[in-house]
Amino acid sequence: MRTVYFGIFVHCLALADIQVLPSAAVGVDEDGTIEFLDQNARSAEASAEKHSWPVGSYSVVSSDPTSASFFFPGFFDTHIHASQYPNVGLFGKTTLLDWLNSYTFPLESSFSDLKVADDVYSRVIARTLGNGTTTAAYYATVHTAGTNLLADLALKAGQRAFIGRCCMDANSPDYYCDKDLEDAQKATLEVIEHITKIDPDHDIVCPILTPRFAASCSKELLSWLGKLSTDTNLPVQTHISENMLEVELVKSMHTFADSYAGVYDKCGLLHDKTILAHAVHLTDDERALIAKRGSGIAHCPASNSALTSGETRVKWLLDAGVKVGLGTDVSGGFTPSILHTARQALLVSRHLSMKGDESHKLSIEEVLYLATVGGAEVCGLADKLGNFLPGKKWDAQLITLDCKNSPVDIFPWELKTHEDLVAKWLFNGDDRNVTKVWVDGKLVAGTAFTS
Ligand code: GUN
Ligand code: ZN
């Protein structure tokens, strides 16, 4: 059945262009596609009539006019290791390379056990959906069966997900790696085949080619994946320039290229369906190359602070026309929430600006753009997701600030603008405020979700 959503809507149209619609209506058809956005609506019924939707042909979902609640687009997590969820908060004083060896590889290797995979993946999907993440770009592990299971679970839960099996045929521990190039190729193809079987059009779950990072792959594997992405048009995700020791390691391993970005480019992995996580230590030339190729960056501020990797210059990337979205990078990052990650992005940008260049500073509007439209661009989905424009899909969350047990205090005597309410949400809100979550027009999560 068609649905008219009525009430307050907040969404981002462009960087720093947030639109607050205090009384609007959105008409969503049976396929979950937005047919109309009525910016000034008296009621759901009046808007339906204006768009020739007969009485009885639609249902109505309203945000409660007596409460501080609004519809907001679903979040994009452009970089999350689903398998690392049990380790959130566990990193001690490590930095990337020793963190991988001491915390990460031992945990990921345990996903040869499908019971472990089932437990962790079920919880991470429930947790991210409950935090309003309607699209996630997941890294699983090196294991084929576990990766296939992650795809099954995301599809069942109704979360849009890119599912990547980690490719790692070089410089990786014996107990956790692809045995050789052929092993990596076979496993990669098996995962693509499985996901294509369960979701032939890749509408909800889509395979994503995942060379873990240049330091864990042979040139042959990187080149094979690059060719595969060209032949199949499948997206690619990997890490880039997260940590200085890693940058040096990649330089010493892959002498055929003159930069980290150059390694991926020479192997055919840098194109407009590529998601590059971190990009903390890029050079000007690498930024120009990434912009030219149309690849996107997953900015992971919580992770970059926790692992003391550095501060990604988001404005510097955007200024060059590079697409940027947000990633939790669980468990380098300690939070599965993109709202929390947006908060961290804002703070990291202020740390950069404290060094003397105010132009680095990101606003509330800008980080919410990165969390939605920016993420959609990075995932190659901006034509169908990211905001409430007609023709896009209804992937949305209903945020209620004055719900029971809300972490946000709203005082009855406050004369707050809607913009002020959004600011209070960004800095103090959490999943308790996520009342309902829809993907593709279907209700899939939220505190008011009953299946
Ligand atoms: N580089 C290679 N693997 C990883 C990972 O699992 N997490 C992060 N943050 N960086 C990586
Ligand atoms: Zn990562």
Tab-separated table of C-alpha atoms and ligand atoms in Angstrom:
chain	number	residue	atom	x	y	z
A	1	MET	CA	0.000	0.000	0.000
A	2	ARG	CA	1.097	3.582	-0.630
A	3	THR	CA	1.954	5.746	2.386
A	4	VAL	CA	1.861	9.459	3.120
A	5	TYR	CA	4.355	10.572	5.779
A	6	PHE	CA	3.376	13.859	7.392
A	7	GLY	CA	5.068	16.180	9.875
A	8	ILE	CA	8.492	17.786	10.267
A	9	PHE	CA	11.166	16.749	7.760
A	10	VAL	CA	14.870	17.550	7.927
A	11	HIS	CA	17.232	16.620	5.081
A	12	CYS	CA	20.363	17.846	3.324
A	13	LEU	CA	20.294	19.078	-0.251
A	14	ALA	CA	23.940	20.087	-0.626
A	15	LEU	CA	26.940	20.610	1.622
A	16	ALA	CA	25.890	23.174	4.267
A	17	ASP	CA	22.386	23.301	2.769
A	18	ILE	CA	20.073	21.655	5.267
A	19	GLN	CA	16.352	21.995	4.703
A	20	VAL	CA	13.934	21.978	7.621
A	21	LEU	CA	10.298	21.594	6.565
A	22	PRO	CA	8.028	22.203	9.584
A	23	SER	CA	4.863	20.891	7.923
A	24	ALA	CA	5.476	18.702	4.902
A	25	ALA	CA	4.180	15.484	3.361
A	26	VAL	CA	6.028	12.770	1.459
A	27	GLY	CA	4.099	10.291	-0.678
A	28	VAL	CA	5.758	6.890	-1.065
A	29	ASP	CA	4.499	4.340	-3.589
A	30	GLU	CA	4.142	0.556	-3.187
A	31	ASP	CA	7.779	0.043	-4.268
A	32	GLY	CA	9.152	2.386	-1.618
A	33	THR	CA	9.826	5.184	-4.115
A	34	ILE	CA	9.051	8.797	-3.183
A	35	GLU	CA	6.375	10.055	-5.555
A	36	PHE	CA	5.937	13.542	-4.110
A	37	LEU	CA	7.395	15.909	-1.549
A	38	ASP	CA	4.860	18.554	-0.615
A	39	GLN	CA	6.942	21.178	1.187
A	40	ASN	CA	3.984	23.055	2.666
A	41	ALA	CA	1.300	20.578	3.591
A	42	ARG	CA	-1.807	21.256	5.676
A	43	SER	CA	-2.393	17.569	6.259
A	44	ALA	CA	-1.494	14.175	4.815
A	45	GLU	CA	-4.974	13.960	3.298
A	46	ALA	CA	-4.777	17.392	1.641
A	47	SER	CA	-1.449	16.497	0.025
A	48	ALA	CA	-2.726	13.122	-1.129
A	49	GLU	CA	-5.724	14.772	-2.764
A	50	LYS	CA	-3.485	17.369	-4.431
A	51	HIS	CA	-1.513	14.501	-5.986
A	52	SER	CA	-4.665	12.601	-7.000
A	53	TRP	CA	-4.241	9.800	-4.494
A	54	PRO	CA	-7.818	8.683	-3.748
A	55	VAL	CA	-8.996	8.285	-0.174
A	56	GLY	CA	-8.483	4.665	0.898
A	57	SER	CA	-5.535	4.077	-1.441
A	58	TYR	CA	-2.886	5.010	1.109
A	59	SER	CA	-2.052	4.865	4.810
A	60	VAL	CA	-0.738	7.764	6.901
A	61	VAL	CA	2.277	7.917	9.237
A	62	SER	CA	2.608	11.211	11.123
A	63	SER	CA	5.333	12.492	13.371
A	64	ASP	CA	3.592	13.433	16.612
A	65	PRO	CA	2.862	17.196	16.312
A	66	THR	CA	2.932	17.592	20.104
A	67	SER	CA	6.443	16.178	20.407
A	68	ALA	CA	9.891	17.160	19.154
A	69	SER	CA	10.046	14.599	16.387
A	70	PHE	CA	11.092	14.685	12.762
A	71	PHE	CA	11.824	12.489	9.759
A	72	PHE	CA	15.471	12.321	8.713
A	73	PRO	CA	17.115	10.283	5.901
A	74	GLY	CA	18.740	6.983	6.876
A	75	PHE	CA	22.449	7.126	7.650
A	76	PHE	CA	25.251	5.689	5.510
A	77	ASP	CA	28.101	3.877	7.224
A	78	THR	CA	30.630	3.813	4.392
A	79	HIS	CA	33.185	1.737	6.319
A	80	ILE	CA	32.521	-0.837	9.035
A	81	HIS	CA	34.164	-4.164	9.899
A	82	ALA	CA	31.138	-6.197	11.032
A	83	SER	CA	33.433	-8.950	12.334
A	84	GLN	CA	35.285	-6.613	14.689
A	85	TYR	CA	32.193	-5.581	16.661
A	86	PRO	CA	33.105	-7.630	19.793
A	87	ASN	CA	36.287	-5.517	20.046
A	88	VAL	CA	34.688	-2.054	20.206
A	89	GLY	CA	36.579	-0.018	22.783
A	90	LEU	CA	39.479	-2.471	22.919
A	91	PHE	CA	42.599	-0.893	21.506
A	92	GLY	CA	44.696	0.178	24.490
A	93	LYS	CA	47.566	2.351	23.332
A	94	THR	CA	48.175	0.509	20.062
A	95	THR	CA	48.481	2.053	16.626
A	96	LEU	CA	47.311	0.460	13.377
A	97	LEU	CA	49.877	-2.256	12.645
A	98	ASP	CA	50.282	-3.610	16.184
A	99	TRP	CA	46.526	-3.232	16.753
A	100	LEU	CA	45.880	-5.455	13.700
A	101	ASN	CA	48.216	-8.143	15.017
A	102	SER	CA	47.256	-8.044	18.686
A	103	TYR	CA	43.494	-7.383	18.604
A	104	THR	CA	42.071	-7.721	15.126
A	105	PHE	CA	43.482	-10.732	13.298
A	106	PRO	CA	42.990	-13.082	16.310
A	107	LEU	CA	39.314	-12.048	16.547
A	108	GLU	CA	38.658	-12.255	12.800
A	109	SER	CA	40.257	-15.701	12.579
A	110	SER	CA	37.584	-17.043	14.970
A	111	PHE	CA	34.964	-16.481	12.242
A	112	SER	CA	35.827	-19.868	10.781
A	113	ASP	CA	33.202	-20.874	13.363
A	114	LEU	CA	29.799	-20.052	11.878
A	115	LYS	CA	28.198	-19.850	15.322
A	116	VAL	CA	30.518	-16.959	16.157
A	117	ALA	CA	29.756	-15.319	12.819
A	118	ASP	CA	26.000	-15.722	13.302
A	119	ASP	CA	26.076	-14.244	16.804
A	120	VAL	CA	28.259	-11.245	15.940
A	121	TYR	CA	26.741	-10.415	12.551
A	122	SER	CA	23.147	-10.624	13.844
A	123	ARG	CA	23.979	-8.212	16.615
A	124	VAL	CA	25.908	-5.743	14.517
A	125	ILE	CA	23.087	-5.505	11.976
A	126	ALA	CA	20.492	-4.988	14.726
A	127	ARG	CA	22.714	-2.405	16.406
A	128	THR	CA	23.502	-0.370	13.293
A	129	LEU	CA	19.895	-0.474	12.016
A	130	GLY	CA	18.722	0.593	15.471
A	131	ASN	CA	21.049	3.570	15.191
A	132	GLY	CA	19.473	4.592	11.887
A	133	THR	CA	22.098	3.140	9.509
A	134	THR	CA	20.077	2.070	6.485
A	135	THR	CA	23.099	1.413	4.250
A	136	ALA	CA	26.396	-0.092	5.424
A	137	ALA	CA	29.582	-1.001	3.558
A	138	TYR	CA	30.699	-4.058	5.510
A	139	TYR	CA	33.998	-5.879	5.711
A	140	ALA	CA	33.462	-9.456	6.877
A	141	THR	CA	36.549	-11.688	7.232
A	142	VAL	CA	38.608	-13.893	4.954
A	143	HIS	CA	36.071	-16.740	5.351
A	144	THR	CA	33.644	-17.484	2.530
A	145	ALA	CA	30.860	-19.113	4.557
A	146	GLY	CA	30.859	-16.387	7.203
A	147	THR	CA	30.811	-13.653	4.567
A	148	ASN	CA	27.874	-15.327	2.814
A	149	LEU	CA	26.092	-15.504	6.150
A	150	LEU	CA	26.551	-11.748	6.677
A	151	ALA	CA	24.826	-11.179	3.319
A	152	ASP	CA	21.973	-13.550	4.272
A	153	LEU	CA	21.447	-11.766	7.591
A	154	ALA	CA	21.521	-8.240	6.129
A	155	LEU	CA	19.007	-9.246	3.461
A	156	LYS	CA	16.746	-10.847	6.048
A	157	ALA	CA	16.929	-7.781	8.303
A	158	GLY	CA	16.259	-5.500	5.326
A	159	GLN	CA	19.415	-3.420	5.660
A	160	ARG	CA	21.104	-2.246	2.467
A	161	ALA	CA	24.599	-3.652	2.625
A	162	PHE	CA	27.746	-3.948	0.580
A	163	ILE	CA	29.351	-7.205	1.623
A	164	GLY	CA	33.095	-7.690	1.256
A	165	ARG	CA	35.209	-10.757	1.884
A	166	CYS	CA	38.669	-9.593	2.958
A	167	CYS	CA	41.329	-10.491	0.394
A	168	MET	CA	44.763	-10.928	1.966
A	169	ASP	CA	47.284	-13.158	0.199
A	170	ALA	CA	50.510	-11.433	1.318
A	171	ASN	CA	52.229	-10.211	4.434
A	172	SER	CA	49.496	-11.647	6.681
A	173	PRO	CA	49.722	-14.108	9.580
A	174	ASP	CA	49.822	-17.806	8.631
A	175	TYR	CA	46.809	-18.480	10.816
A	176	TYR	CA	44.726	-15.801	9.084
A	177	CYS	CA	45.156	-15.244	5.338
A	178	ASP	CA	44.276	-16.478	1.865
A	179	LYS	CA	46.552	-19.450	1.261
A	180	ASP	CA	47.569	-18.138	-2.169
A	181	LEU	CA	46.346	-16.121	-5.145
A	182	GLU	CA	44.127	-18.924	-6.499
A	183	ASP	CA	42.563	-19.432	-3.089
A	184	ALA	CA	41.706	-15.708	-2.870
A	185	GLN	CA	40.252	-15.677	-6.391
A	186	LYS	CA	38.097	-18.753	-5.835
A	187	ALA	CA	36.730	-17.498	-2.513
A	188	THR	CA	35.986	-14.048	-3.955
A	189	LEU	CA	34.014	-15.536	-6.848
A	190	GLU	CA	32.093	-17.847	-4.512
A	191	VAL	CA	30.894	-14.898	-2.440
A	192	ILE	CA	29.826	-12.947	-5.540
A	193	GLU	CA	27.930	-15.993	-6.759
A	194	HIS	CA	26.157	-16.463	-3.438
A	195	ILE	CA	25.085	-12.831	-3.104
A	196	THR	CA	23.901	-12.760	-6.701
A	197	LYS	CA	21.836	-15.853	-6.018
A	198	ILE	CA	20.068	-14.368	-2.979
A	199	ASP	CA	19.631	-10.851	-4.458
A	200	PRO	CA	20.014	-11.065	-8.262
A	201	ASP	CA	19.726	-7.303	-8.881
A	202	HIS	CA	21.898	-6.418	-5.841
A	203	ASP	CA	19.108	-4.082	-4.717
A	204	ILE	CA	19.582	-4.686	-1.002
A	205	VAL	CA	22.804	-6.673	-0.688
A	206	CYS	CA	25.636	-6.161	-3.144
A	207	PRO	CA	29.077	-7.790	-3.305
A	208	ILE	CA	32.010	-5.401	-2.962
A	209	LEU	CA	35.559	-6.356	-3.922
A	210	THR	CA	37.698	-5.950	-0.819
A	211	PRO	CA	41.473	-6.041	-1.016
A	212	ARG	CA	41.994	-5.474	2.723
A	213	PHE	CA	44.748	-2.918	2.038
A	214	ALA	CA	47.744	-2.727	-0.259
A	215	ALA	CA	49.969	-4.046	2.532
A	216	SER	CA	48.098	-7.360	2.702
A	217	CYS	CA	47.792	-8.114	-1.023
A	218	SER	CA	50.157	-9.159	-3.799
A	219	LYS	CA	50.311	-7.040	-6.923
A	220	GLU	CA	48.797	-9.997	-8.791
A	221	LEU	CA	45.757	-10.125	-6.514
A	222	LEU	CA	45.265	-6.345	-6.641
A	223	SER	CA	45.415	-6.409	-10.456
A	224	TRP	CA	43.053	-9.367	-10.697
A	225	LEU	CA	40.531	-7.561	-8.460
A	226	GLY	CA	40.930	-4.384	-10.527
A	227	LYS	CA	40.168	-6.285	-13.728
A	228	LEU	CA	37.262	-8.083	-12.059
A	229	SER	CA	35.722	-4.776	-11.008
A	230	THR	CA	36.014	-3.483	-14.593
A	231	ASP	CA	34.524	-6.670	-16.043
A	232	THR	CA	31.662	-6.943	-13.533
A	233	ASN	CA	31.112	-3.261	-12.655
A	234	LEU	CA	31.217	-4.272	-8.991
A	235	PRO	CA	32.324	-1.699	-6.396
A	236	VAL	CA	35.619	-1.828	-4.502
A	237	GLN	CA	36.497	-0.952	-0.911
A	238	THR	CA	39.876	-0.756	0.760
A	239	HIS	CA	42.027	1.312	3.110
A	240	ILE	CA	44.436	4.095	2.172
A	241	SER	CA	47.037	6.201	3.991
A	242	GLU	CA	45.673	5.656	7.468
A	243	ASN	CA	48.952	5.554	9.375
A	244	MET	CA	52.517	6.661	8.538
A	245	LEU	CA	54.102	3.244	9.269
A	246	GLU	CA	51.530	1.674	6.952
A	247	VAL	CA	52.345	4.232	4.215
A	248	GLU	CA	56.047	3.329	4.508
A	249	LEU	CA	55.254	-0.394	4.445
A	250	VAL	CA	53.204	-0.052	1.264
A	251	LYS	CA	55.959	2.008	-0.352
A	252	SER	CA	58.535	-0.693	0.427
A	253	MET	CA	56.277	-3.568	-0.708
A	254	HIS	CA	54.931	-2.117	-3.940
A	255	THR	CA	57.820	-0.360	-5.639
A	256	PHE	CA	56.052	-0.342	-9.028
A	257	ALA	CA	54.090	2.780	-8.036
A	258	ASP	CA	55.252	6.097	-6.675
A	259	SER	CA	52.456	6.579	-4.119
A	260	TYR	CA	49.879	4.647	-2.111
A	261	ALA	CA	47.052	5.860	-4.370
A	262	GLY	CA	49.302	5.036	-7.325
A	263	VAL	CA	49.413	1.362	-6.266
A	264	TYR	CA	45.627	1.089	-6.479
A	265	ASP	CA	45.526	3.124	-9.675
A	266	LYS	CA	48.129	1.005	-11.458
A	267	CYS	CA	46.082	-2.086	-10.528
A	268	GLY	CA	42.805	-0.684	-11.904
A	269	LEU	CA	41.243	-0.278	-8.472
A	270	LEU	CA	40.772	3.482	-8.486
A	271	HIS	CA	37.477	4.409	-10.111
A	272	ASP	CA	34.117	5.962	-9.354
A	273	LYS	CA	32.852	2.851	-7.517
A	274	THR	CA	35.807	2.742	-5.127
A	275	ILE	CA	35.497	3.535	-1.404
A	276	LEU	CA	38.814	4.444	0.226
A	277	ALA	CA	38.832	4.467	4.016
A	278	HIS	CA	40.780	7.050	6.028
A	279	ALA	CA	42.952	9.076	3.584
A	280	VAL	CA	44.665	10.771	6.525
A	281	HIS	CA	48.140	11.220	5.025
A	282	LEU	CA	47.494	11.783	1.311
A	283	THR	CA	49.732	14.060	-0.716
A	284	ASP	CA	48.394	16.806	-2.988
A	285	ASP	CA	49.117	14.606	-6.003
A	286	GLU	CA	47.207	11.667	-4.539
A	287	ARG	CA	44.239	13.929	-3.807
A	288	ALA	CA	44.277	15.110	-7.425
A	289	LEU	CA	44.470	11.519	-8.700
A	290	ILE	CA	41.582	10.369	-6.486
A	291	ALA	CA	39.489	13.364	-7.598
A	292	LYS	CA	40.245	12.588	-11.257
A	293	ARG	CA	39.256	8.951	-10.872
A	294	GLY	CA	36.042	9.851	-8.993
A	295	SER	CA	36.730	7.601	-5.997
A	296	GLY	CA	35.171	8.415	-2.607
A	297	ILE	CA	36.597	8.665	0.896
A	298	ALA	CA	35.153	7.055	4.030
A	299	HIS	CA	36.119	9.491	6.786
A	300	CYS	CA	36.459	7.618	10.097
A	301	PRO	CA	37.154	10.228	12.776
A	302	ALA	CA	36.521	8.075	15.863
A	303	SER	CA	38.942	5.438	14.608
A	304	ASN	CA	41.565	7.979	13.576
A	305	SER	CA	41.503	9.479	17.079
A	306	ALA	CA	41.444	6.139	18.915
A	307	LEU	CA	44.352	4.609	16.971
A	308	THR	CA	46.136	8.006	16.862
A	309	SER	CA	46.264	7.737	13.083
A	310	GLY	CA	45.828	11.452	12.459
A	311	GLU	CA	43.271	14.016	11.308
A	312	THR	CA	41.756	13.673	7.841
A	313	ARG	CA	41.424	17.046	6.098
A	314	VAL	CA	37.809	16.703	5.000
A	315	LYS	CA	37.416	20.262	3.684
A	316	TRP	CA	40.692	19.891	1.785
A	317	LEU	CA	39.265	16.787	0.092
A	318	LEU	CA	35.872	18.366	-0.630
A	319	ASP	CA	37.571	21.482	-2.045
A	320	ALA	CA	39.218	19.304	-4.692
A	321	GLY	CA	35.885	17.706	-5.614
A	322	VAL	CA	36.540	14.423	-3.799
A	323	LYS	CA	33.377	12.685	-2.499
A	324	VAL	CA	33.378	12.144	1.285
A	325	GLY	CA	31.093	10.103	3.559
A	326	LEU	CA	31.386	8.899	7.155
A	327	GLY	CA	32.502	5.513	8.440
A	328	THR	CA	32.425	4.115	11.953
A	329	ASP	CA	35.362	1.797	11.156
A	330	VAL	CA	34.268	-0.515	13.949
A	331	SER	CA	36.425	-1.540	15.782
A	332	GLY	CA	39.249	0.879	15.063
A	333	GLY	CA	36.280	3.133	15.828
A	334	PHE	CA	34.509	2.428	19.105
A	335	THR	CA	30.958	3.355	18.134
A	336	PRO	CA	28.547	1.693	15.689
A	337	SER	CA	26.599	4.981	15.499
A	338	ILE	CA	26.913	7.349	12.547
A	339	LEU	CA	25.318	10.126	14.623
A	340	HIS	CA	28.173	9.762	17.093
A	341	THR	CA	30.639	9.591	14.207
A	342	ALA	CA	29.252	12.859	12.779
A	343	ARG	CA	29.874	14.431	16.200
A	344	GLN	CA	33.457	13.140	16.105
A	345	ALA	CA	33.919	14.482	12.561
A	346	LEU	CA	32.890	17.906	13.749
A	347	LEU	CA	35.337	17.788	16.677
A	348	VAL	CA	38.274	16.463	14.627
A	349	SER	CA	37.736	19.302	12.149
A	350	ARG	CA	37.984	21.726	15.073
A	351	HIS	CA	41.249	20.155	16.213
A	352	LEU	CA	42.584	20.751	12.708
A	353	SER	CA	41.376	24.347	12.766
A	354	MET	CA	43.042	24.917	16.168
A	355	LYS	CA	46.364	24.505	14.388
A	356	GLY	CA	45.726	27.832	12.699
A	357	ASP	CA	43.543	27.251	9.652
A	358	GLU	CA	39.875	27.958	10.313
A	359	SER	CA	38.891	26.669	6.884
A	360	HIS	CA	39.036	23.085	8.189
A	361	LYS	CA	36.072	23.627	10.519
A	362	LEU	CA	32.948	21.578	9.716
A	363	SER	CA	29.446	22.736	10.690
A	364	ILE	CA	26.509	20.675	11.930
A	365	GLU	CA	24.910	20.933	8.495
A	366	GLU	CA	28.097	19.733	6.831
A	367	VAL	CA	28.606	16.650	8.994
A	368	LEU	CA	24.934	15.678	8.592
A	369	TYR	CA	25.433	16.028	4.843
A	370	LEU	CA	28.443	13.667	5.050
A	371	ALA	CA	26.299	11.202	7.055
A	372	THR	CA	23.582	11.098	4.377
A	373	VAL	CA	24.059	12.553	0.873
A	374	GLY	CA	27.864	12.363	1.131
A	375	GLY	CA	27.620	8.685	2.058
A	376	ALA	CA	25.195	8.043	-0.799
A	377	GLU	CA	27.666	9.627	-3.242
A	378	VAL	CA	30.558	7.553	-1.908
A	379	CYS	CA	28.443	4.391	-2.284
A	380	GLY	CA	27.380	5.360	-5.823
A	381	LEU	CA	23.747	5.596	-4.733
A	382	ALA	CA	23.120	9.352	-4.768
A	383	ASP	CA	20.600	9.028	-7.590
A	384	LYS	CA	18.357	6.865	-5.407
A	385	LEU	CA	19.160	7.646	-1.767
A	386	GLY	CA	20.375	10.344	0.643
A	387	ASN	CA	17.435	12.733	0.993
A	388	PHE	CA	13.691	13.039	0.399
A	389	LEU	CA	13.651	14.262	-3.197
A	390	PRO	CA	11.002	12.648	-5.455
A	391	GLY	CA	12.268	9.611	-7.344
A	392	LYS	CA	14.461	8.487	-4.451
A	393	LYS	CA	13.755	5.561	-2.133
A	394	TRP	CA	12.153	5.920	1.287
A	395	ASP	CA	15.135	5.024	3.513
A	396	ALA	CA	14.384	7.081	6.586
A	397	GLN	CA	14.360	7.357	10.333
A	398	LEU	CA	11.835	8.956	12.652
A	399	ILE	CA	13.704	10.819	15.392
A	400	THR	CA	11.881	11.633	18.629
A	401	LEU	CA	13.773	13.877	21.024
A	402	ASP	CA	11.296	13.855	23.902
A	403	CYS	CA	10.717	10.095	23.986
A	404	LYS	CA	10.823	8.025	27.170
A	405	ASN	CA	14.405	7.744	28.517
A	406	SER	CA	15.650	10.276	25.973
A	407	PRO	CA	19.272	11.359	26.424
A	408	VAL	CA	18.218	14.798	25.096
A	409	ASP	CA	16.468	17.130	27.534
A	410	ILE	CA	13.931	19.446	25.952
A	411	PHE	CA	12.560	22.079	28.327
A	412	PRO	CA	8.935	23.140	27.841
A	413	TRP	CA	9.874	26.825	28.217
A	414	GLU	CA	12.662	26.641	25.624
A	415	LEU	CA	11.938	28.699	22.539
A	416	LYS	CA	13.978	26.524	20.280
A	417	THR	CA	14.135	26.703	16.509
A	418	HIS	CA	14.114	23.449	14.577
A	419	GLU	CA	17.796	24.070	13.813
A	420	ASP	CA	18.493	24.199	17.560
A	421	LEU	CA	16.695	20.890	18.031
A	422	VAL	CA	18.839	19.303	15.318
A	423	ALA	CA	21.961	20.596	17.097
A	424	LYS	CA	20.817	19.150	20.419
A	425	TRP	CA	20.132	15.833	18.678
A	426	LEU	CA	23.562	15.751	17.025
A	427	PHE	CA	25.441	16.329	20.259
A	428	ASN	CA	23.336	14.356	22.751
A	429	GLY	CA	21.085	11.990	20.823
A	430	ASP	CA	21.493	8.240	20.443
A	431	ASP	CA	19.544	5.157	19.402
A	432	ARG	CA	16.901	5.761	22.065
A	433	ASN	CA	15.731	8.628	19.852
A	434	VAL	CA	15.428	6.414	16.754
A	435	THR	CA	11.739	5.525	16.947
A	436	LYS	CA	11.320	3.981	13.488
A	437	VAL	CA	13.624	3.030	10.638
A	438	TRP	CA	12.513	2.280	7.071
A	439	VAL	CA	14.476	0.806	4.189
A	440	ASP	CA	12.955	0.709	0.709
A	441	GLY	CA	9.630	1.793	2.211
A	442	LYS	CA	9.581	-1.067	4.725
A	443	LEU	CA	9.669	-0.596	8.489
A	444	VAL	CA	12.752	-2.518	9.671
A	445	ALA	CA	13.836	-1.174	13.088
A	446	GLY	CA	13.507	1.464	15.780
A	447	THR	CA	12.300	1.570	19.370
A	448	ALA	CA	8.697	1.446	18.104
A	449	PHE	CA	9.396	-1.481	15.763
A	450	THR	CA	7.338	-4.587	16.269
A	451	SER	CA	7.636	-7.405	13.809
B	1	GUN	N1	43.927	-1.575	7.543
B	1	GUN	C1	43.904	-2.868	7.193
B	1	GUN	N2	42.998	-3.565	7.900
B	1	GUN	C2	42.405	-2.673	8.701
B	1	GUN	C3	41.354	-2.772	9.655
B	1	GUN	O1	40.797	-3.831	9.927
B	1	GUN	N3	41.014	-1.622	10.289
B	1	GUN	C4	41.603	-0.424	10.012
B	1	GUN	N4	41.208	0.659	10.670
B	1	GUN	N5	42.583	-0.316	9.142
B	1	GUN	C5	42.978	-1.420	8.483
B	2	ZN	ZN	38.826	-0.222	8.446
